[in-house]
CSV table of C-alpha atoms in Angstrom, one decimal:
chain,number,residue,atom,x,y,z
M,1,UNK,CA,3.6,-86.3,5.0
M,2,UNK,CA,4.0,-84.5,1.7
M,3,UNK,CA,2.2,-84.1,-1.6
M,4,UNK,CA,4.3,-84.8,-4.7
M,5,UNK,CA,3.5,-84.1,-8.3
M,6,UNK,CA,3.9,-86.9,-10.8
M,7,UNK,CA,6.4,-86.7,-13.7
M,8,UNK,CA,5.4,-85.0,-16.9
M,9,UNK,CA,4.2,-87.9,-19.1
M,10,UNK,CA,2.5,-86.0,-21.9
M,11,UNK,CA,3.2,-82.3,-22.2
M,12,UNK,CA,0.6,-81.9,-24.9
M,13,UNK,CA,-2.2,-83.2,-22.7
M,14,UNK,CA,-3.9,-80.2,-21.1
M,15,UNK,CA,-6.7,-82.0,-19.3
M,16,UNK,CA,-10.4,-81.5,-19.6
M,17,UNK,CA,-12.1,-78.2,-20.3
M,18,UNK,CA,-13.2,-77.8,-16.6
M,19,UNK,CA,-9.7,-78.6,-15.4
M,20,UNK,CA,-8.3,-75.8,-17.6
M,21,UNK,CA,-11.0,-73.4,-16.4
M,22,UNK,CA,-10.4,-74.3,-12.8
M,23,UNK,CA,-6.7,-73.4,-13.1
M,24,UNK,CA,-7.7,-69.8,-13.5
M,25,UNK,CA,-8.9,-69.8,-9.9
M,26,UNK,CA,-5.9,-71.9,-8.7
M,27,UNK,CA,-3.5,-69.4,-10.4
M,28,UNK,CA,-5.1,-66.7,-8.3
M,29,UNK,CA,-4.8,-68.8,-5.2
M,30,UNK,CA,-1.1,-69.5,-5.8
M,31,UNK,CA,-0.4,-65.8,-6.2
M,32,UNK,CA,-2.8,-64.2,-3.7
M,33,UNK,CA,-4.0,-66.6,-1.0
M,34,UNK,CA,-1.6,-66.6,2.0
M,35,UNK,CA,-1.5,-68.9,5.0
M,36,UNK,CA,-5.0,-69.3,6.6
M,37,UNK,CA,-4.0,-67.3,9.7
M,38,UNK,CA,-2.7,-64.4,7.5
M,39,UNK,CA,-6.0,-64.6,5.6
M,40,UNK,CA,-7.9,-64.2,8.9
M,41,UNK,CA,-5.8,-61.2,9.9
M,42,UNK,CA,-6.3,-59.5,6.5
M,43,UNK,CA,-10.1,-60.0,6.8
M,44,UNK,CA,-9.9,-58.5,10.3
M,45,UNK,CA,-8.2,-55.3,9.0
M,46,UNK,CA,-10.6,-55.0,6.1
M,47,UNK,CA,-13.6,-55.2,8.4
M,48,UNK,CA,-12.0,-52.7,10.8
M,49,UNK,CA,-11.5,-50.2,8.0
M,50,UNK,CA,-15.0,-50.7,6.7
M,51,UNK,CA,-16.3,-50.1,10.2
M,52,UNK,CA,-14.4,-46.8,10.4
M,53,UNK,CA,-15.4,-45.6,6.9
M,54,UNK,CA,-18.9,-46.9,6.4
M,55,UNK,CA,-20.4,-46.7,9.8
M,56,UNK,CA,-18.3,-43.9,11.3
M,57,UNK,CA,-17.7,-46.0,14.4
M,58,UNK,CA,-14.6,-44.8,16.4
M,59,UNK,CA,-11.4,-46.9,16.5
M,60,UNK,CA,-11.6,-47.5,20.2
M,61,UNK,CA,-15.1,-48.8,20.0
M,62,UNK,CA,-14.1,-51.1,17.1
M,63,UNK,CA,-11.1,-52.4,19.0
M,64,UNK,CA,-13.2,-53.1,22.1
M,65,UNK,CA,-15.8,-54.9,19.9
M,66,UNK,CA,-13.0,-57.0,18.4
M,67,UNK,CA,-11.8,-57.8,21.9
M,68,UNK,CA,-15.3,-58.9,23.0
M,69,UNK,CA,-15.7,-61.0,19.9
M,70,UNK,CA,-12.5,-62.9,20.5
M,71,UNK,CA,-14.0,-64.6,23.6
M,72,UNK,CA,-17.4,-65.3,22.0
M,73,UNK,CA,-15.8,-68.1,20.0
M,74,UNK,CA,-13.7,-69.7,22.8
M,75,UNK,CA,-16.1,-72.5,23.5
M,76,UNK,CA,-16.6,-73.2,19.8
M,77,UNK,CA,-12.8,-73.2,19.3
M,78,UNK,CA,-12.4,-75.8,22.0
M,79,UNK,CA,-15.3,-77.9,20.6
M,80,UNK,CA,-13.7,-77.8,17.1
M,81,UNK,CA,-10.2,-78.5,18.4
M,82,UNK,CA,-11.5,-81.4,20.5
M,83,UNK,CA,-13.4,-82.7,17.5
M,84,UNK,CA,-10.2,-82.7,15.4
M,85,UNK,CA,-8.3,-84.5,18.1
M,86,UNK,CA,-10.9,-87.2,18.8
M,87,UNK,CA,-11.7,-87.8,15.1
M,88,UNK,CA,-8.0,-87.7,14.1
M,89,UNK,CA,-7.1,-90.2,16.8
M,90,UNK,CA,-9.9,-92.5,15.7
M,91,UNK,CA,-9.1,-92.2,12.0
M,92,UNK,CA,-5.4,-93.2,12.7
M,93,UNK,CA,-6.3,-96.3,14.7
M,94,UNK,CA,-5.4,-99.6,13.0
M,95,UNK,CA,-9.0,-100.7,13.0
M,96,UNK,CA,-10.5,-97.7,11.3
M,97,UNK,CA,-7.6,-97.5,8.8
M,98,UNK,CA,-8.3,-101.1,7.8
M,99,UNK,CA,-12.0,-100.2,7.2
M,100,UNK,CA,-11.2,-97.2,5.1
M,101,UNK,CA,-8.6,-99.1,3.1
M,102,UNK,CA,-11.3,-101.7,2.2
M,103,UNK,CA,-13.7,-98.9,1.1
M,104,UNK,CA,-10.9,-97.2,-0.9
M,105,UNK,CA,-10.0,-100.5,-2.6
M,106,UNK,CA,-13.5,-100.9,-4.1
M,107,UNK,CA,-13.3,-98.3,-7.0
M,108,UNK,CA,-11.1,-99.2,-9.9
M,109,UNK,CA,-11.5,-96.0,-11.8
M,110,UNK,CA,-11.0,-92.3,-11.0
M,111,UNK,CA,-14.7,-91.5,-11.8
M,112,UNK,CA,-16.0,-94.2,-9.5
M,113,UNK,CA,-13.7,-93.2,-6.7
M,114,UNK,CA,-14.9,-89.5,-7.0
M,115,UNK,CA,-18.5,-90.6,-6.9
M,116,UNK,CA,-18.0,-92.7,-3.8
M,117,UNK,CA,-16.2,-89.8,-2.1
M,118,UNK,CA,-18.8,-87.2,-2.9
M,119,UNK,CA,-21.8,-89.3,-2.2
M,120,UNK,CA,-20.3,-90.2,1.1
M,121,UNK,CA,-19.7,-86.5,1.8
M,122,UNK,CA,-23.3,-85.6,1.0
M,123,UNK,CA,-24.8,-88.5,3.0
M,124,UNK,CA,-22.6,-88.0,6.1
M,125,UNK,CA,-23.3,-84.2,6.0
M,126,UNK,CA,-27.0,-84.9,6.2
M,127,UNK,CA,-26.3,-86.8,9.4
M,128,UNK,CA,-24.0,-84.2,10.8
M,129,UNK,CA,-21.6,-81.6,9.3
M,130,UNK,CA,-18.8,-82.3,11.8
M,131,UNK,CA,-18.9,-86.0,11.0
M,132,UNK,CA,-18.6,-85.2,7.3
M,133,UNK,CA,-15.9,-82.6,7.7
M,134,UNK,CA,-13.5,-85.0,9.4
M,135,UNK,CA,-14.2,-88.4,7.7
M,136,UNK,CA,-14.5,-87.2,4.1
M,137,UNK,CA,-10.9,-85.9,3.8
M,138,UNK,CA,-9.6,-89.1,5.5
M,139,UNK,CA,-11.5,-91.2,2.9
M,140,UNK,CA,-10.1,-88.9,0.2
M,141,UNK,CA,-6.6,-89.7,1.5
M,142,UNK,CA,-7.1,-93.4,1.2
M,143,UNK,CA,-8.8,-93.2,-2.2
M,144,UNK,CA,-5.9,-91.1,-3.5
M,145,UNK,CA,-3.4,-93.7,-2.3
M,146,UNK,CA,-5.3,-96.6,-4.0
M,147,UNK,CA,-6.7,-95.1,-7.3
M,148,UNK,CA,-4.4,-93.6,-9.9
M,149,UNK,CA,-5.2,-90.2,-11.4
M,150,UNK,CA,-6.9,-88.7,-8.3
M,151,UNK,CA,-5.9,-85.1,-7.8
M,152,UNK,CA,-5.8,-84.8,-4.1
M,153,UNK,CA,-6.3,-81.0,-3.6
M,154,UNK,CA,-9.4,-81.3,-5.9
M,155,UNK,CA,-10.7,-84.2,-3.8
M,156,UNK,CA,-10.3,-82.2,-0.6
M,157,UNK,CA,-12.1,-79.2,-2.1
M,158,UNK,CA,-14.9,-81.2,-3.6
M,159,UNK,CA,-15.4,-83.3,-0.5
M,160,UNK,CA,-15.5,-80.2,1.6
M,161,UNK,CA,-18.1,-78.7,-0.7
M,162,UNK,CA,-20.4,-81.7,-0.1
M,163,UNK,CA,-20.3,-81.1,3.6
M,164,UNK,CA,-21.3,-77.5,3.0
M,165,UNK,CA,-24.1,-78.4,0.5
M,166,UNK,CA,-25.6,-80.9,2.9
M,167,UNK,CA,-26.2,-78.2,5.4
M,168,UNK,CA,-28.7,-76.5,3.0
M,169,UNK,CA,-31.0,-79.5,3.2
M,170,UNK,CA,-30.2,-80.6,6.8
M,171,UNK,CA,-32.7,-80.3,9.7
M,172,UNK,CA,-29.9,-79.5,12.1
M,173,UNK,CA,-28.9,-76.3,10.2
M,174,UNK,CA,-29.0,-73.4,12.7
M,175,UNK,CA,-31.5,-71.2,11.1
M,176,UNK,CA,-33.9,-74.0,10.2
M,177,UNK,CA,-33.8,-75.4,13.7
M,178,UNK,CA,-34.2,-72.0,15.3
M,179,UNK,CA,-37.2,-71.0,13.2
M,180,UNK,CA,-38.9,-74.3,14.1
M,181,UNK,CA,-38.4,-73.7,17.8
M,182,UNK,CA,-41.2,-72.2,20.0
M,183,UNK,CA,-40.4,-68.7,21.2
M,184,UNK,CA,-37.5,-67.9,18.8
M,185,UNK,CA,-36.5,-64.3,18.7
M,186,UNK,CA,-38.5,-63.6,15.5
M,187,UNK,CA,-41.6,-65.5,16.5
M,188,UNK,CA,-43.7,-62.4,17.1
M,189,UNK,CA,-43.2,-61.4,13.4
M,190,UNK,CA,-43.3,-64.7,11.5
M,191,UNK,CA,-44.4,-67.3,14.0
M,192,UNK,CA,-42.9,-70.8,14.2
M,193,UNK,CA,-42.1,-72.2,10.8
M,194,UNK,CA,-41.8,-76.0,10.7
M,195,UNK,CA,-39.1,-77.6,8.7
M,196,UNK,CA,-41.4,-79.1,6.0
M,197,UNK,CA,-41.8,-75.4,4.9
M,198,UNK,CA,-38.2,-74.4,5.2
M,199,UNK,CA,-35.7,-77.3,5.0
M,200,UNK,CA,-37.9,-79.4,2.7
M,201,UNK,CA,-39.4,-76.5,0.7
M,202,UNK,CA,-39.8,-77.7,-2.9
M,203,UNK,CA,-37.6,-74.9,-4.2
M,204,UNK,CA,-34.9,-75.8,-1.7
M,205,UNK,CA,-35.2,-79.5,-2.4
M,206,UNK,CA,-34.8,-79.1,-6.2
M,207,UNK,CA,-31.8,-76.8,-5.7
M,208,UNK,CA,-30.1,-79.2,-3.3
M,209,UNK,CA,-30.4,-82.2,-5.7
M,210,UNK,CA,-29.4,-80.1,-8.7
M,211,UNK,CA,-26.3,-78.8,-6.9
M,212,UNK,CA,-25.5,-82.3,-5.7
M,213,UNK,CA,-25.5,-83.6,-9.3
M,214,UNK,CA,-23.6,-80.6,-10.5
M,215,UNK,CA,-20.9,-81.1,-7.8
M,216,UNK,CA,-20.5,-84.8,-8.6
M,217,UNK,CA,-20.2,-83.9,-12.3
M,218,UNK,CA,-17.6,-81.3,-11.5
M,219,UNK,CA,-15.6,-83.8,-9.5
M,220,UNK,CA,-15.7,-86.3,-12.4
M,221,UNK,CA,-15.2,-83.9,-15.3
M,222,UNK,CA,-12.5,-81.7,-13.8
M,223,UNK,CA,-9.8,-84.1,-15.0
M,224,UNK,CA,-6.1,-83.1,-14.9
M,225,UNK,CA,-3.5,-84.4,-17.4
M,226,UNK,CA,-1.4,-87.1,-16.0
M,227,UNK,CA,1.6,-84.9,-15.5
M,228,UNK,CA,-0.4,-82.4,-13.3
M,229,UNK,CA,-1.9,-85.0,-11.0
M,230,UNK,CA,-1.0,-84.3,-7.4
M,231,UNK,CA,-1.6,-87.4,-5.4
M,232,UNK,CA,-1.4,-88.0,-1.6
M,233,UNK,CA,2.0,-89.6,-1.3
M,234,UNK,CA,4.6,-89.8,1.4
M,235,UNK,CA,2.0,-90.9,4.0
M,236,UNK,CA,3.9,-93.0,6.5
M,237,UNK,CA,2.0,-96.1,7.5
M,238,UNK,CA,2.1,-96.2,11.3
M,239,UNK,CA,3.4,-99.4,12.9
M,240,UNK,CA,1.2,-100.3,15.8
M,241,UNK,CA,3.2,-102.4,18.2
M,242,UNK,CA,2.2,-103.5,21.6
M,243,UNK,CA,4.7,-102.3,24.2
M,244,UNK,CA,6.2,-105.1,26.2
M,245,UNK,CA,7.0,-104.2,29.8
M,246,UNK,CA,8.9,-106.6,31.9
M,247,UNK,CA,8.5,-106.6,35.7
M,248,UNK,CA,5.6,-104.2,35.6
M,249,UNK,CA,5.1,-102.0,38.7
M,250,UNK,CA,1.7,-101.3,40.1
M,251,UNK,CA,1.8,-98.0,38.2
M,252,UNK,CA,2.6,-99.8,35.0
M,253,UNK,CA,-0.3,-102.2,35.5
M,254,UNK,CA,-2.7,-99.3,36.0
M,255,UNK,CA,-1.4,-97.5,33.0
M,256,UNK,CA,-2.0,-100.6,30.9
M,257,UNK,CA,-5.2,-101.7,32.5
M,258,UNK,CA,-7.9,-102.4,29.9
M,259,UNK,CA,-10.7,-102.5,32.5
M,260,UNK,CA,-10.4,-98.8,33.2
M,261,UNK,CA,-11.0,-97.9,29.5
M,262,UNK,CA,-13.8,-100.4,29.1
M,263,UNK,CA,-15.6,-98.9,32.1
M,264,UNK,CA,-15.4,-95.5,30.4
M,265,UNK,CA,-16.5,-97.0,27.1
M,266,UNK,CA,-19.5,-98.8,28.5
M,267,UNK,CA,-20.6,-95.6,30.3
M,268,UNK,CA,-20.4,-93.8,27.0
M,269,UNK,CA,-22.4,-96.5,25.2
M,270,UNK,CA,-25.1,-96.1,27.9
M,271,UNK,CA,-25.3,-92.4,27.3
M,272,UNK,CA,-25.4,-92.9,23.5
M,273,UNK,CA,-28.1,-95.6,23.7
M,274,UNK,CA,-30.2,-93.5,26.1
M,275,UNK,CA,-30.0,-90.5,23.8
M,276,UNK,CA,-31.0,-92.5,20.7
M,277,UNK,CA,-33.9,-94.1,22.6
M,278,UNK,CA,-35.3,-90.8,23.9
M,279,UNK,CA,-34.4,-88.4,21.1
M,280,UNK,CA,-33.9,-90.6,18.1
M,281,UNK,CA,-30.8,-90.9,15.9
M,282,UNK,CA,-31.0,-87.6,14.0
M,283,UNK,CA,-32.3,-85.7,17.1
M,284,UNK,CA,-29.3,-86.8,19.1
M,285,UNK,CA,-26.7,-85.6,16.6
M,286,UNK,CA,-25.7,-82.2,17.9
M,287,UNK,CA,-22.1,-81.1,17.8
M,288,UNK,CA,-21.2,-82.2,21.3
M,289,UNK,CA,-22.8,-85.6,20.8
M,290,UNK,CA,-20.8,-86.3,17.7
M,291,UNK,CA,-17.6,-85.5,19.5
M,292,UNK,CA,-18.7,-87.8,22.3
M,293,UNK,CA,-19.3,-90.6,19.8
M,294,UNK,CA,-15.7,-90.5,18.7
M,295,UNK,CA,-14.4,-90.1,22.3
M,296,UNK,CA,-16.3,-93.2,23.3
M,297,UNK,CA,-15.1,-95.1,20.2
M,298,UNK,CA,-11.5,-94.2,21.1
M,299,UNK,CA,-11.8,-95.9,24.5
M,300,UNK,CA,-12.2,-99.2,22.6
M,301,UNK,CA,-9.8,-98.4,19.8
M,302,UNK,CA,-7.1,-97.5,22.3
M,303,UNK,CA,-8.0,-99.8,25.1
M,304,UNK,CA,-5.5,-98.9,27.7
M,305,UNK,CA,-4.9,-95.5,29.4
M,306,UNK,CA,-1.4,-95.2,28.1
M,307,UNK,CA,-2.4,-95.9,24.5
M,308,UNK,CA,-5.4,-93.6,24.7
M,309,UNK,CA,-3.3,-90.7,26.0
M,310,UNK,CA,-0.6,-91.4,23.4
M,311,UNK,CA,-3.1,-91.3,20.5
M,312,UNK,CA,-4.5,-88.0,21.7
M,313,UNK,CA,-1.0,-86.5,22.0
M,314,UNK,CA,-0.3,-87.5,18.4
M,315,UNK,CA,-3.6,-85.9,17.3
M,316,UNK,CA,-3.2,-82.6,19.0
M,317,UNK,CA,-0.9,-80.9,16.5
M,318,UNK,CA,-3.5,-80.6,13.7
M,319,UNK,CA,-5.8,-78.9,16.2
M,320,UNK,CA,-3.4,-75.9,16.8
M,321,UNK,CA,-4.5,-73.9,13.8
M,322,UNK,CA,-8.2,-74.4,14.8
M,323,UNK,CA,-7.4,-73.4,18.4
M,324,UNK,CA,-5.6,-70.2,17.2
M,325,UNK,CA,-7.8,-69.0,14.4
M,326,UNK,CA,-11.4,-69.4,15.6
M,327,UNK,CA,-11.1,-66.7,18.3
M,328,UNK,CA,-9.9,-64.3,15.7
M,329,UNK,CA,-12.9,-65.0,13.5
M,330,UNK,CA,-14.9,-64.2,16.7
M,331,UNK,CA,-13.2,-60.9,16.7
M,332,UNK,CA,-14.3,-60.2,13.1
M,333,UNK,CA,-17.9,-61.0,14.2
M,334,UNK,CA,-17.5,-58.6,17.1
M,335,UNK,CA,-16.5,-55.7,14.8
M,336,UNK,CA,-19.3,-56.5,12.4
M,337,UNK,CA,-22.0,-56.5,15.0
M,338,UNK,CA,-20.6,-53.8,17.3
M,339,UNK,CA,-20.3,-51.3,14.4
M,340,UNK,CA,-23.6,-52.1,12.8
M,341,UNK,CA,-21.8,-52.9,9.5
M,342,UNK,CA,-23.8,-56.1,8.9
M,343,UNK,CA,-27.1,-54.2,8.9
M,344,UNK,CA,-25.7,-51.5,6.6
M,345,UNK,CA,-24.4,-54.0,4.1
M,346,UNK,CA,-27.6,-56.1,4.1
M,347,UNK,CA,-29.9,-53.0,3.9
M,348,UNK,CA,-28.0,-51.6,1.0
M,349,UNK,CA,-28.4,-54.7,-1.0
M,350,UNK,CA,-32.1,-55.4,-0.4
M,351,UNK,CA,-33.2,-51.8,-1.1
M,352,UNK,CA,-33.1,-52.6,-4.8
M,353,UNK,CA,-35.1,-55.9,-4.4
M,354,UNK,CA,-38.6,-56.8,-5.5
M,355,UNK,CA,-40.8,-59.7,-4.5
M,356,UNK,CA,-39.4,-61.7,-7.4
M,357,UNK,CA,-35.8,-60.8,-6.9
M,358,UNK,CA,-35.8,-60.9,-3.1
M,359,UNK,CA,-34.5,-64.5,-2.9
M,360,UNK,CA,-31.5,-63.6,-5.1
M,361,UNK,CA,-30.7,-60.5,-3.0
M,362,UNK,CA,-31.1,-62.6,0.2
M,363,UNK,CA,-28.6,-65.0,-1.3
M,364,UNK,CA,-26.2,-62.3,-2.3
M,365,UNK,CA,-26.3,-60.4,1.0
M,366,UNK,CA,-25.9,-63.6,3.0
M,367,UNK,CA,-22.9,-64.5,0.8
M,368,UNK,CA,-21.2,-61.2,1.4
M,369,UNK,CA,-21.9,-61.1,5.2
M,370,UNK,CA,-20.7,-64.7,5.7
M,371,UNK,CA,-17.3,-63.7,4.5
M,372,UNK,CA,-16.9,-61.7,7.7
M,373,UNK,CA,-19.4,-63.5,10.1
M,374,UNK,CA,-18.7,-67.2,9.4
M,375,UNK,CA,-21.4,-68.5,11.8
M,376,UNK,CA,-24.9,-69.2,10.5
M,377,UNK,CA,-26.5,-68.8,13.8
M,378,UNK,CA,-24.7,-65.6,14.6
M,379,UNK,CA,-25.3,-64.3,11.1
M,380,UNK,CA,-29.1,-65.0,11.3
M,381,UNK,CA,-29.3,-63.2,14.6
M,382,UNK,CA,-27.8,-60.1,12.9
M,383,UNK,CA,-29.2,-60.4,9.4
M,384,UNK,CA,-32.5,-62.3,10.0
M,385,UNK,CA,-34.6,-59.3,11.2
M,386,UNK,CA,-33.5,-57.2,8.2
M,387,UNK,CA,-34.4,-60.0,5.7
M,388,UNK,CA,-37.8,-60.6,7.4
M,389,UNK,CA,-38.7,-57.0,7.5
M,390,UNK,CA,-37.8,-56.5,3.8
M,391,UNK,CA,-39.6,-59.7,2.8
M,392,UNK,CA,-42.8,-58.7,4.6
M,393,UNK,CA,-42.7,-55.2,3.0
M,394,UNK,CA,-42.3,-56.8,-0.4
M,395,UNK,CA,-44.7,-59.7,0.3
M,396,UNK,CA,-42.0,-62.2,-0.6
M,397,UNK,CA,-42.2,-65.9,0.5
M,398,UNK,CA,-40.3,-66.0,3.8
M,399,UNK,CA,-39.4,-69.8,3.7
M,400,UNK,CA,-37.8,-69.3,0.3
M,401,UNK,CA,-35.9,-66.2,1.6
M,402,UNK,CA,-34.6,-68.4,4.5
M,403,UNK,CA,-33.5,-71.0,2.0
M,404,UNK,CA,-31.7,-68.3,-0.1
M,405,UNK,CA,-30.0,-67.0,3.1
M,406,UNK,CA,-28.7,-70.5,4.0
M,407,UNK,CA,-27.6,-71.2,0.5
M,408,UNK,CA,-25.7,-68.0,0.4
M,409,UNK,CA,-24.3,-68.5,3.9
M,410,UNK,CA,-23.1,-72.0,3.1
M,411,UNK,CA,-21.8,-71.3,-0.4
M,412,UNK,CA,-19.3,-68.7,0.6
M,413,UNK,CA,-17.8,-71.1,3.1
M,414,UNK,CA,-15.9,-72.2,0.0
M,415,UNK,CA,-14.3,-68.8,-0.1
M,416,UNK,CA,-14.2,-68.1,3.6
M,417,UNK,CA,-11.8,-70.8,4.9
M,418,UNK,CA,-12.7,-71.0,8.5
M,419,UNK,CA,-14.5,-74.4,8.4
M,420,UNK,CA,-12.0,-76.1,6.1
M,421,UNK,CA,-9.1,-75.5,8.5
M,422,UNK,CA,-9.7,-78.8,10.5
M,423,UNK,CA,-9.9,-80.8,7.3
M,424,UNK,CA,-6.7,-79.3,6.0
M,425,UNK,CA,-5.0,-79.9,9.3
M,426,UNK,CA,-5.9,-83.6,9.3
M,427,UNK,CA,-4.3,-84.3,6.0
M,428,UNK,CA,-1.5,-81.7,6.2
M,429,UNK,CA,-2.3,-79.7,3.2
M,430,UNK,CA,-2.1,-75.9,2.8
M,431,UNK,CA,-5.0,-73.6,2.1
M,432,UNK,CA,-3.6,-72.2,-1.1
M,433,UNK,CA,-3.4,-75.7,-2.6
M,434,UNK,CA,-7.2,-76.2,-2.4
M,435,UNK,CA,-8.6,-72.6,-2.3
M,436,UNK,CA,-8.6,-72.3,-6.1
M,437,UNK,CA,-10.7,-75.4,-6.5
M,438,UNK,CA,-13.1,-74.2,-3.7
M,439,UNK,CA,-13.5,-70.9,-5.5
M,440,UNK,CA,-14.1,-72.7,-8.8
M,441,UNK,CA,-16.9,-74.8,-7.3
M,442,UNK,CA,-18.4,-71.7,-5.6
M,443,UNK,CA,-18.4,-69.9,-9.0
M,444,UNK,CA,-20.4,-72.7,-10.6
M,445,UNK,CA,-22.7,-73.0,-7.6
M,446,UNK,CA,-23.4,-69.2,-7.7
M,447,UNK,CA,-24.5,-69.4,-11.4
M,448,UNK,CA,-26.8,-72.5,-10.8
M,449,UNK,CA,-28.3,-71.1,-7.5
M,450,UNK,CA,-28.9,-67.6,-9.0
M,451,UNK,CA,-30.9,-69.1,-11.9
M,452,UNK,CA,-32.7,-71.4,-9.6
M,453,UNK,CA,-33.8,-68.7,-7.1
M,454,UNK,CA,-35.0,-66.4,-9.9
M,455,UNK,CA,-36.8,-69.2,-11.9
M,456,UNK,CA,-38.0,-71.9,-9.5
M,457,UNK,CA,-40.3,-69.9,-7.2
M,458,UNK,CA,-42.4,-68.9,-10.2
M,459,UNK,CA,-42.9,-72.5,-11.4
M,460,UNK,CA,-43.0,-74.7,-8.3
């Protein structure tokens, strides 16, 4: 696969204003942003030095904290890798490719195609972030192949941003779900807070829909000139041919036995149906369950053991970056928590806050901490007590503070590239090709969100 620029058709055409503005961020990405693994190592070194200088923690303690943190992400790394493999295999099946091609053939204009992509990203993220993370770039790939004028790196960045945004208004977001659970670790200070007060808080709801509209407008109005369009080209259509084996041995018959895969598939359907019946559709969609949905789907898409294994072999390569990098981000989290650097950074920011400005400072502190602790659940465990204590001291509205925390945590996932790695791997695109657009979207989000957090609590 390769991404090829189109020929220069009109050198005087500079594209829309937003396109020209976005190029300032992309220029920085071209010159500064390295490979995603190198980005991870540089962040590790920065956090290590900050731990030494700011907290005075010794180097041996920091190294041991890093070592401990490496293994804290092993199970998550496997989950993410297995998700990429299962979803990638399903997406490349002839049946799913046919469906996506039909959807991609519906829009006839660039604007319509962008709206379909981003609405799909938002809707699927509200169901489950992993579902959105994988299918949105695959849909972008098909749209780029069918609609002229679609800039593929922008599509990937904008599609990824919808996955992130959906989590700010999604009941499965870690902090929202935790605070609504009996006996959570802050229950003695703030009690149990139901999601109608956090997730669906009016301030949060207005901000979500405002940012959704803004993101769609960004996608439509950030229009490159024809000679700068980078489309998804060079994609090789896979030829799916049935292997014909003459004089099959007993082993060959077992390897090509459809009954074995159907037994697995039916067992999977029973598990899925039981979960939906007992927990409901939304209640069932945790991370492992979404992976299991695609695993079960693959038993029918690749209905013999030999085809099933072959599809997974082909889908393993994109998962290598995920498998490698996630433990290293766990090491960063280990340094942050082991040195106390997270609390130092959060405390320093909120000391200047008031009840009115506390949501903004919660947003700012969460944004900064998330660059180094890219896990909402882990970040809330570290930062939550600090924000709650400061909010109570200032008599600030705690649900709005939680909203601000999640908005900040999610927004800087556009700068911190951890969660975009699986999407990039699936469509074989480099971080530096999309990071500038991600940073561009984050910049606009930051302006809109800051205004909203300072103004909305006083009028809603």
